[in-house]
Coordinates of C-alpha atoms in Angstrom, one line a residue:
M944 CA -51.1 -12.6 -7.2
N945 CA -54.1 -14.0 -8.9
K946 CA -56.3 -14.9 -6.0
K947 CA -59.6 -16.5 -6.6
L948 CA -62.6 -15.0 -5.0
E949 CA -65.2 -16.8 -2.9
S950 CA -67.5 -13.9 -2.3
E951 CA -71.3 -14.6 -2.3
I952 CA -73.2 -11.9 -4.0
S953 CA -76.8 -11.9 -2.7
E954 CA -78.3 -9.4 -5.2
S955 CA -79.8 -10.8 -8.4
E956 CA -78.0 -10.4 -11.8
E957 CA -81.0 -8.5 -13.1
Y958 CA -81.0 -6.1 -10.2
L959 CA -77.3 -5.4 -10.5
K960 CA -77.5 -5.0 -14.3
N961 CA -80.4 -2.4 -13.9
L962 CA -78.4 -0.5 -11.2
F963 CA -75.3 -0.5 -13.4
L964 CA -77.1 0.7 -16.6
N965 CA -78.9 3.5 -14.7
E966 CA -76.0 4.8 -12.7
K967 CA -74.5 8.1 -13.8
N968 CA -71.6 8.3 -11.3
T969 CA -68.5 6.6 -12.8
R970 CA -67.0 5.7 -9.3
I971 CA -70.2 3.8 -8.3
K972 CA -70.5 2.2 -11.8
E973 CA -67.1 0.7 -11.5
R974 CA -68.0 -0.9 -8.2
L975 CA -71.3 -2.2 -9.6
Q976 CA -69.5 -3.6 -12.5
V977 CA -67.1 -5.6 -10.3
I978 CA -70.0 -7.1 -8.3
Y979 CA -71.9 -7.9 -11.5
L980 CA -69.0 -9.7 -13.0
L981 CA -68.6 -11.8 -9.8
K982 CA -72.3 -12.6 -9.7
T983 CA -72.3 -13.7 -13.3
R984 CA -69.1 -15.7 -12.8
E985 CA -67.6 -13.8 -15.8
T986 CA -64.4 -13.9 -13.7
T987 CA -63.5 -14.8 -10.1
K988 CA -59.9 -13.4 -10.3
I989 CA -59.0 -10.1 -8.7
V990 CA -56.2 -9.5 -11.4
K991 CA -58.7 -9.9 -14.2
L992 CA -61.3 -7.7 -12.4
S993 CA -58.6 -5.1 -11.9
K994 CA -57.8 -5.1 -15.6
I995 CA -61.5 -4.8 -16.6
V996 CA -62.1 -1.8 -14.5
A997 CA -58.7 -0.4 -14.7
K998 CA -58.1 -0.2 -11.0
D999 CA -55.3 -1.7 -8.8
R1000 CA -55.9 -5.2 -7.3
T1001 CA -55.8 -3.8 -3.8
T1002 CA -58.5 -1.3 -4.6
I1003 CA -60.7 -4.3 -5.8
G1004 CA -59.9 -6.1 -2.7
N1005 CA -60.9 -3.2 -0.5
W1006 CA -64.2 -2.9 -2.4
L1007 CA -65.0 -6.5 -1.8
K1008 CA -64.1 -6.4 1.8
K1009 CA -66.4 -3.4 2.2
Y1010 CA -69.1 -5.4 0.3
E1011 CA -68.6 -8.3 2.7
E1012 CA -68.8 -6.1 5.7
F1013 CA -71.6 -3.6 4.8
G1014 CA -73.3 -5.0 1.8
L1015 CA -74.1 -3.2 -1.4
D1016 CA -75.4 -0.1 0.3
G1017 CA -72.0 0.2 2.1
L1018 CA -70.0 -0.4 -1.0
L1019 CA -71.9 2.2 -3.0
E1020 CA -72.0 4.8 -0.2
R1021 CA -70.6 8.1 -1.2
N1022 CA -67.9 9.3 1.3
S1023 CA -67.3 13.0 0.6
S1024 CA -64.2 14.4 2.0
L1025 CA -64.8 17.9 3.4
G1026 CA -61.2 18.7 2.7
R1027 CA -59.4 21.6 4.4
P1028 CA -61.8 24.0 6.3
P1029 CA -62.0 27.5 5.0
A1030 CA -59.4 29.9 6.2
L1031 CA -61.9 32.7 6.7
N1032 CA -65.3 32.3 8.3
N1033 CA -68.2 34.6 7.3

């Protein structure tokens, strides 16, 4: 499936580029790269985006859905899993 994307990116190219260049977290940097590539119209295909950032196309689709629902802040939000609670409490 090589679906063409119709997402409207509201942030400017310059703003996205600066965020990307200054970001240290690889997870967030990948998401910024996808949004930047869409904004610059480098590509509008999920398959090509998935190859560029080496993520599955469903992952890219999930990121874009999150961006559409919650904006850039929602897309970049760090969800930290607490994992299993400790077996012993102090």
